[in-house]
Amino acid sequence: MAQERIYRCGNEYTNNATVAKAQGCKLMEGGNITVIQGPAPQAAPRSASSPAAPRSAPRNDSAEQRARDSDARQILEMELRKAEERLAQAQKAYANGQPEKEGIESRNHQRYLDRVAELKAAVSRAEADVNGLRRELARMGGAPAAPGPAGPAPAAPGATGSSDPAAK
């Protein structure tokens, strides 16, 4: 079966020669052309649903929000204490890059160097965790005084405990 002539008018196609001449359409040449018309876009429902979304968003009263903030702060302070303990343990195990050799490490120096590198990475991760938790607490307001990146663990829990009355 032969296909009728198809004309392209911008993004539209037609097989009506009189309409094509009137609009200045171009004749499509080549193989068979199949055009499937899709559903027309519906702009009205989209614009109607946009204003409804913010209205349906739940609003928290200030007391409820303060309670949530207080709970979040307590959780972060608890996590900070745990992270500081992990940092102290990692620093103790690392022993400033000179940990005691264990077992076969006295005969296999590379194994010792690998363990020292792992301990150093553990110290770095623990320091990053502590610093991240301190930044998060500072963002919430009234964070504890932050010693240096490898600050002593005992000093920070005291600082954290002193900020508890201010949070209440």
PDB file of C-alpha atoms in Angstrom:
ATOM      1  CA  MET A   1       0.000   0.000   0.000  1.00  0.00           C
ATOM      2  CA  ALA A   2       1.196   3.432  -0.860  1.00  0.00           C
ATOM      3  CA  GLN A   3       1.211   6.065   1.834  1.00  0.00           C
ATOM      4  CA  GLU A   4      -0.236   9.521   1.283  1.00  0.00           C
ATOM      5  CA  ARG A   5       2.075  12.488   1.092  1.00  0.00           C
ATOM      6  CA  ILE A   6       2.968  13.866   4.523  1.00  0.00           C
ATOM      7  CA  TYR A   7       3.817  17.500   5.128  1.00  0.00           C
ATOM      8  CA  ARG A   8       5.736  18.875   8.092  1.00  0.00           C
ATOM      9  CA  CYS A   9       4.661  22.226   9.508  1.00  0.00           C
ATOM     10  CA  GLY A  10       7.153  22.963  12.307  1.00  0.00           C
ATOM     11  CA  ASN A  11       6.386  20.353  14.990  1.00  0.00           C
ATOM     12  CA  GLU A  12       3.094  19.306  13.397  1.00  0.00           C
ATOM     13  CA  TYR A  13       2.425  16.899  10.542  1.00  0.00           C
ATOM     14  CA  THR A  14      -0.468  16.847   8.082  1.00  0.00           C
ATOM     15  CA  ASN A  15      -1.545  14.935   4.981  1.00  0.00           C
ATOM     16  CA  ASN A  16      -3.877  17.704   3.763  1.00  0.00           C
ATOM     17  CA  ALA A  17      -2.161  19.368   0.773  1.00  0.00           C
ATOM     18  CA  THR A  18      -4.289  22.547   0.856  1.00  0.00           C
ATOM     19  CA  VAL A  19      -3.502  23.185   4.560  1.00  0.00           C
ATOM     20  CA  ALA A  20       0.170  22.451   3.906  1.00  0.00           C
ATOM     21  CA  LYS A  21       0.328  24.982   1.052  1.00  0.00           C
ATOM     22  CA  ALA A  22      -1.460  27.610   3.123  1.00  0.00           C
ATOM     23  CA  GLN A  23       0.955  27.210   6.060  1.00  0.00           C
ATOM     24  CA  GLY A  24       4.085  26.780   3.919  1.00  0.00           C
ATOM     25  CA  CYS A  25       4.782  23.206   5.063  1.00  0.00           C
ATOM     26  CA  LYS A  26       7.533  21.018   3.616  1.00  0.00           C
ATOM     27  CA  LEU A  27       6.918  17.656   1.959  1.00  0.00           C
ATOM     28  CA  MET A  28       8.476  14.773   3.896  1.00  0.00           C
ATOM     29  CA  GLU A  29      10.352  12.381   1.674  1.00  0.00           C
ATOM     30  CA  GLY A  30      11.830   9.009   2.407  1.00  0.00           C
ATOM     31  CA  GLY A  31      10.441   5.938   4.122  1.00  0.00           C
ATOM     32  CA  ASN A  32       7.067   5.508   5.728  1.00  0.00           C
ATOM     33  CA  ILE A  33       6.328   7.940   8.536  1.00  0.00           C
ATOM     34  CA  THR A  34       4.251   7.044  11.564  1.00  0.00           C
ATOM     35  CA  VAL A  35       2.973   9.833  13.815  1.00  0.00           C
ATOM     36  CA  ILE A  36       1.141   9.014  17.023  1.00  0.00           C
ATOM     37  CA  GLN A  37      -0.570  11.870  18.740  1.00  0.00           C
ATOM     38  CA  GLY A  38      -0.131  11.879  22.511  1.00  0.00           C
ATOM     39  CA  PRO A  39      -2.556  13.225  25.100  1.00  0.00           C
ATOM     40  CA  ALA A  40      -2.744  16.995  25.439  1.00  0.00           C
ATOM     41  CA  PRO A  41      -0.930  18.358  28.512  1.00  0.00           C
ATOM     42  CA  GLN A  42      -3.236  19.441  31.316  1.00  0.00           C
ATOM     43  CA  ALA A  43      -1.950  22.681  32.821  1.00  0.00           C
ATOM     44  CA  ALA A  44      -4.915  23.423  35.116  1.00  0.00           C
ATOM     45  CA  PRO A  45      -4.543  20.452  37.553  1.00  0.00           C
ATOM     46  CA  ARG A  46      -0.811  21.078  37.955  1.00  0.00           C
ATOM     47  CA  SER A  47      -1.267  24.700  38.915  1.00  0.00           C
ATOM     48  CA  ALA A  48      -4.094  23.787  41.261  1.00  0.00           C
ATOM     49  CA  SER A  49      -2.004  21.160  43.100  1.00  0.00           C
ATOM     50  CA  SER A  50       1.007  23.453  43.580  1.00  0.00           C
ATOM     51  CA  PRO A  51      -0.607  25.832  46.076  1.00  0.00           C
ATOM     52  CA  ALA A  52      -2.232  22.905  47.905  1.00  0.00           C
ATOM     53  CA  ALA A  53       1.109  21.269  48.752  1.00  0.00           C
ATOM     54  CA  PRO A  54       2.378  23.982  51.125  1.00  0.00           C
ATOM     55  CA  ARG A  55      -1.022  24.196  52.831  1.00  0.00           C
ATOM     56  CA  SER A  56      -1.039  20.464  53.569  1.00  0.00           C
ATOM     57  CA  ALA A  57       2.441  20.569  55.141  1.00  0.00           C
ATOM     58  CA  PRO A  58       2.128  19.942  58.887  1.00  0.00           C
ATOM     59  CA  ARG A  59       3.115  22.770  61.194  1.00  0.00           C
ATOM     60  CA  ASN A  60       4.704  22.145  64.564  1.00  0.00           C
ATOM     61  CA  ASP A  61       3.948  24.325  67.516  1.00  0.00           C
ATOM     62  CA  SER A  62       6.964  25.861  69.182  1.00  0.00           C
ATOM     63  CA  ALA A  63       6.799  23.675  72.327  1.00  0.00           C
ATOM     64  CA  GLU A  64       6.838  20.495  70.271  1.00  0.00           C
ATOM     65  CA  GLN A  65       9.699  21.777  68.141  1.00  0.00           C
ATOM     66  CA  ARG A  66      11.700  22.825  71.222  1.00  0.00           C
ATOM     67  CA  ALA A  67      11.224  19.332  72.657  1.00  0.00           C
ATOM     68  CA  ARG A  68      12.478  17.760  69.436  1.00  0.00           C
ATOM     69  CA  ASP A  69      15.468  20.111  69.352  1.00  0.00           C
ATOM     70  CA  SER A  70      16.276  19.272  72.959  1.00  0.00           C
ATOM     71  CA  ASP A  71      16.096  15.531  72.245  1.00  0.00           C
ATOM     72  CA  ALA A  72      18.282  15.934  69.163  1.00  0.00           C
ATOM     73  CA  ARG A  73      20.832  17.923  71.159  1.00  0.00           C
ATOM     74  CA  GLN A  74      20.953  15.257  73.893  1.00  0.00           C
ATOM     75  CA  ILE A  75      21.497  12.543  71.294  1.00  0.00           C
ATOM     76  CA  LEU A  76      24.291  14.539  69.650  1.00  0.00           C
ATOM     77  CA  GLU A  77      25.974  15.174  73.014  1.00  0.00           C
ATOM     78  CA  MET A  78      25.801  11.465  73.833  1.00  0.00           C
ATOM     79  CA  GLU A  79      27.278  10.614  70.422  1.00  0.00           C
ATOM     80  CA  LEU A  80      30.013  13.208  70.979  1.00  0.00           C
ATOM     81  CA  ARG A  81      30.980  11.586  74.292  1.00  0.00           C
ATOM     82  CA  LYS A  82      31.140   8.162  72.614  1.00  0.00           C
ATOM     83  CA  ALA A  83      33.200   9.557  69.724  1.00  0.00           C
ATOM     84  CA  GLU A  84      35.598  11.233  72.159  1.00  0.00           C
ATOM     85  CA  GLU A  85      36.023   7.915  73.985  1.00  0.00           C
ATOM     86  CA  ARG A  86      36.763   6.165  70.681  1.00  0.00           C
ATOM     87  CA  LEU A  87      39.273   8.904  69.846  1.00  0.00           C
ATOM     88  CA  ALA A  88      41.023   8.477  73.217  1.00  0.00           C
ATOM     89  CA  GLN A  89      41.223   4.690  72.693  1.00  0.00           C
ATOM     90  CA  ALA A  90      42.531   5.104  69.143  1.00  0.00           C
ATOM     91  CA  GLN A  91      45.170   7.608  70.280  1.00  0.00           C
ATOM     92  CA  LYS A  92      46.235   5.293  73.090  1.00  0.00           C
ATOM     93  CA  ALA A  93      46.578   2.355  70.681  1.00  0.00           C
ATOM     94  CA  TYR A  94      48.449   4.522  68.149  1.00  0.00           C
ATOM     95  CA  ALA A  95      50.871   5.778  70.842  1.00  0.00           C
ATOM     96  CA  ASN A  96      52.089   8.705  68.699  1.00  0.00           C
ATOM     97  CA  GLY A  97      53.105   6.353  65.888  1.00  0.00           C
ATOM     98  CA  GLN A  98      55.162   4.052  68.114  1.00  0.00           C
ATOM     99  CA  PRO A  99      52.825   1.265  69.317  1.00  0.00           C
ATOM    100  CA  GLU A 100      54.294  -1.871  70.863  1.00  0.00           C
ATOM    101  CA  LYS A 101      55.019  -4.689  68.436  1.00  0.00           C
ATOM    102  CA  GLU A 102      52.711  -7.659  68.759  1.00  0.00           C
ATOM    103  CA  GLY A 103      53.558 -11.312  68.136  1.00  0.00           C
ATOM    104  CA  ILE A 104      54.986 -11.888  64.673  1.00  0.00           C
ATOM    105  CA  GLU A 105      55.490  -8.152  64.049  1.00  0.00           C
ATOM    106  CA  SER A 106      58.964  -8.346  65.646  1.00  0.00           C
ATOM    107  CA  ARG A 107      60.017 -10.588  62.744  1.00  0.00           C
ATOM    108  CA  ASN A 108      57.743  -9.053  60.053  1.00  0.00           C
ATOM    109  CA  HIS A 109      58.310  -5.302  59.993  1.00  0.00           C
ATOM    110  CA  GLN A 110      55.870  -4.711  57.116  1.00  0.00           C
ATOM    111  CA  ARG A 111      53.030  -6.187  59.152  1.00  0.00           C
ATOM    112  CA  TYR A 112      53.899  -3.731  61.937  1.00  0.00           C
ATOM    113  CA  LEU A 113      53.920  -0.803  59.489  1.00  0.00           C
ATOM    114  CA  ASP A 114      50.527  -1.868  58.128  1.00  0.00           C
ATOM    115  CA  ARG A 115      49.053  -1.974  61.635  1.00  0.00           C
ATOM    116  CA  VAL A 116      50.516   1.465  62.441  1.00  0.00           C
ATOM    117  CA  ALA A 117      48.931   2.848  59.247  1.00  0.00           C
ATOM    118  CA  GLU A 118      45.557   1.326  60.227  1.00  0.00           C
ATOM    119  CA  LEU A 119      45.840   2.840  63.714  1.00  0.00           C
ATOM    120  CA  LYS A 120      46.660   6.242  62.243  1.00  0.00           C
ATOM    121  CA  ALA A 121      43.638   6.029  59.937  1.00  0.00           C
ATOM    122  CA  ALA A 122      41.449   5.083  62.923  1.00  0.00           C
ATOM    123  CA  VAL A 123      42.698   8.160  64.810  1.00  0.00           C
ATOM    124  CA  SER A 124      41.960  10.369  61.799  1.00  0.00           C
ATOM    125  CA  ARG A 125      38.438   8.952  61.450  1.00  0.00           C
ATOM    126  CA  ALA A 126      37.759   9.404  65.155  1.00  0.00           C
ATOM    127  CA  GLU A 127      39.008  13.022  65.020  1.00  0.00           C
ATOM    128  CA  ALA A 128      36.777  13.703  62.014  1.00  0.00           C
ATOM    129  CA  ASP A 129      33.780  12.208  63.846  1.00  0.00           C
ATOM    130  CA  VAL A 130      34.405  14.351  66.931  1.00  0.00           C
ATOM    131  CA  ASN A 131      34.854  17.503  64.852  1.00  0.00           C
ATOM    132  CA  GLY A 132      31.705  16.784  62.832  1.00  0.00           C
ATOM    133  CA  LEU A 133      29.621  16.283  65.966  1.00  0.00           C
ATOM    134  CA  ARG A 134      31.006  19.501  67.459  1.00  0.00           C
ATOM    135  CA  ARG A 135      30.109  21.395  64.282  1.00  0.00           C
ATOM    136  CA  GLU A 136      26.593  19.957  64.385  1.00  0.00           C
ATOM    137  CA  LEU A 137      26.201  20.986  68.025  1.00  0.00           C
ATOM    138  CA  ALA A 138      27.513  24.465  67.187  1.00  0.00           C
ATOM    139  CA  ARG A 139      24.947  24.724  64.413  1.00  0.00           C
ATOM    140  CA  MET A 140      22.233  23.950  66.942  1.00  0.00           C
ATOM    141  CA  GLY A 141      23.555  26.747  69.136  1.00  0.00           C
ATOM    142  CA  GLY A 142      25.638  26.889  72.296  1.00  0.00           C
ATOM    143  CA  ALA A 143      28.136  24.151  71.471  1.00  0.00           C
ATOM    144  CA  PRO A 144      30.770  23.085  73.985  1.00  0.00           C
ATOM    145  CA  ALA A 145      34.202  24.683  73.765  1.00  0.00           C
ATOM    146  CA  ALA A 146      36.129  22.692  71.204  1.00  0.00           C
ATOM    147  CA  PRO A 147      39.767  21.891  71.953  1.00  0.00           C
ATOM    148  CA  GLY A 148      42.113  21.208  69.051  1.00  0.00           C
ATOM    149  CA  PRO A 149      41.390  18.390  66.565  1.00  0.00           C
ATOM    150  CA  ALA A 150      43.164  15.847  68.776  1.00  0.00           C
ATOM    151  CA  GLY A 151      41.978  17.405  72.013  1.00  0.00           C
ATOM    152  CA  PRO A 152      41.958  15.391  75.203  1.00  0.00           C
ATOM    153  CA  ALA A 153      38.822  13.340  75.747  1.00  0.00           C
ATOM    154  CA  PRO A 154      38.352  14.115  79.471  1.00  0.00           C
ATOM    155  CA  ALA A 155      38.115  17.888  78.913  1.00  0.00           C
ATOM    156  CA  ALA A 156      35.263  17.725  76.390  1.00  0.00           C
ATOM    157  CA  PRO A 157      32.721  15.712  78.449  1.00  0.00           C
ATOM    158  CA  GLY A 158      33.064  18.296  81.219  1.00  0.00           C
ATOM    159  CA  ALA A 159      32.413  21.017  78.661  1.00  0.00           C
ATOM    160  CA  THR A 160      29.465  19.049  77.319  1.00  0.00           C
ATOM    161  CA  GLY A 161      28.041  18.602  80.821  1.00  0.00           C
ATOM    162  CA  SER A 162      28.369  22.323  81.537  1.00  0.00           C
ATOM    163  CA  SER A 163      26.255  23.147  78.475  1.00  0.00           C
ATOM    164  CA  ASP A 164      23.352  20.918  79.622  1.00  0.00           C
ATOM    165  CA  PRO A 165      21.868  23.547  82.010  1.00  0.00           C
ATOM    166  CA  ALA A 166      21.990  26.140  79.254  1.00  0.00           C
ATOM    167  CA  ALA A 167      20.065  23.820  76.931  1.00  0.00           C
ATOM    168  CA  LYS A 168      17.261  23.400  79.497  1.00  0.00           C
TER     169      LYS A 168
END
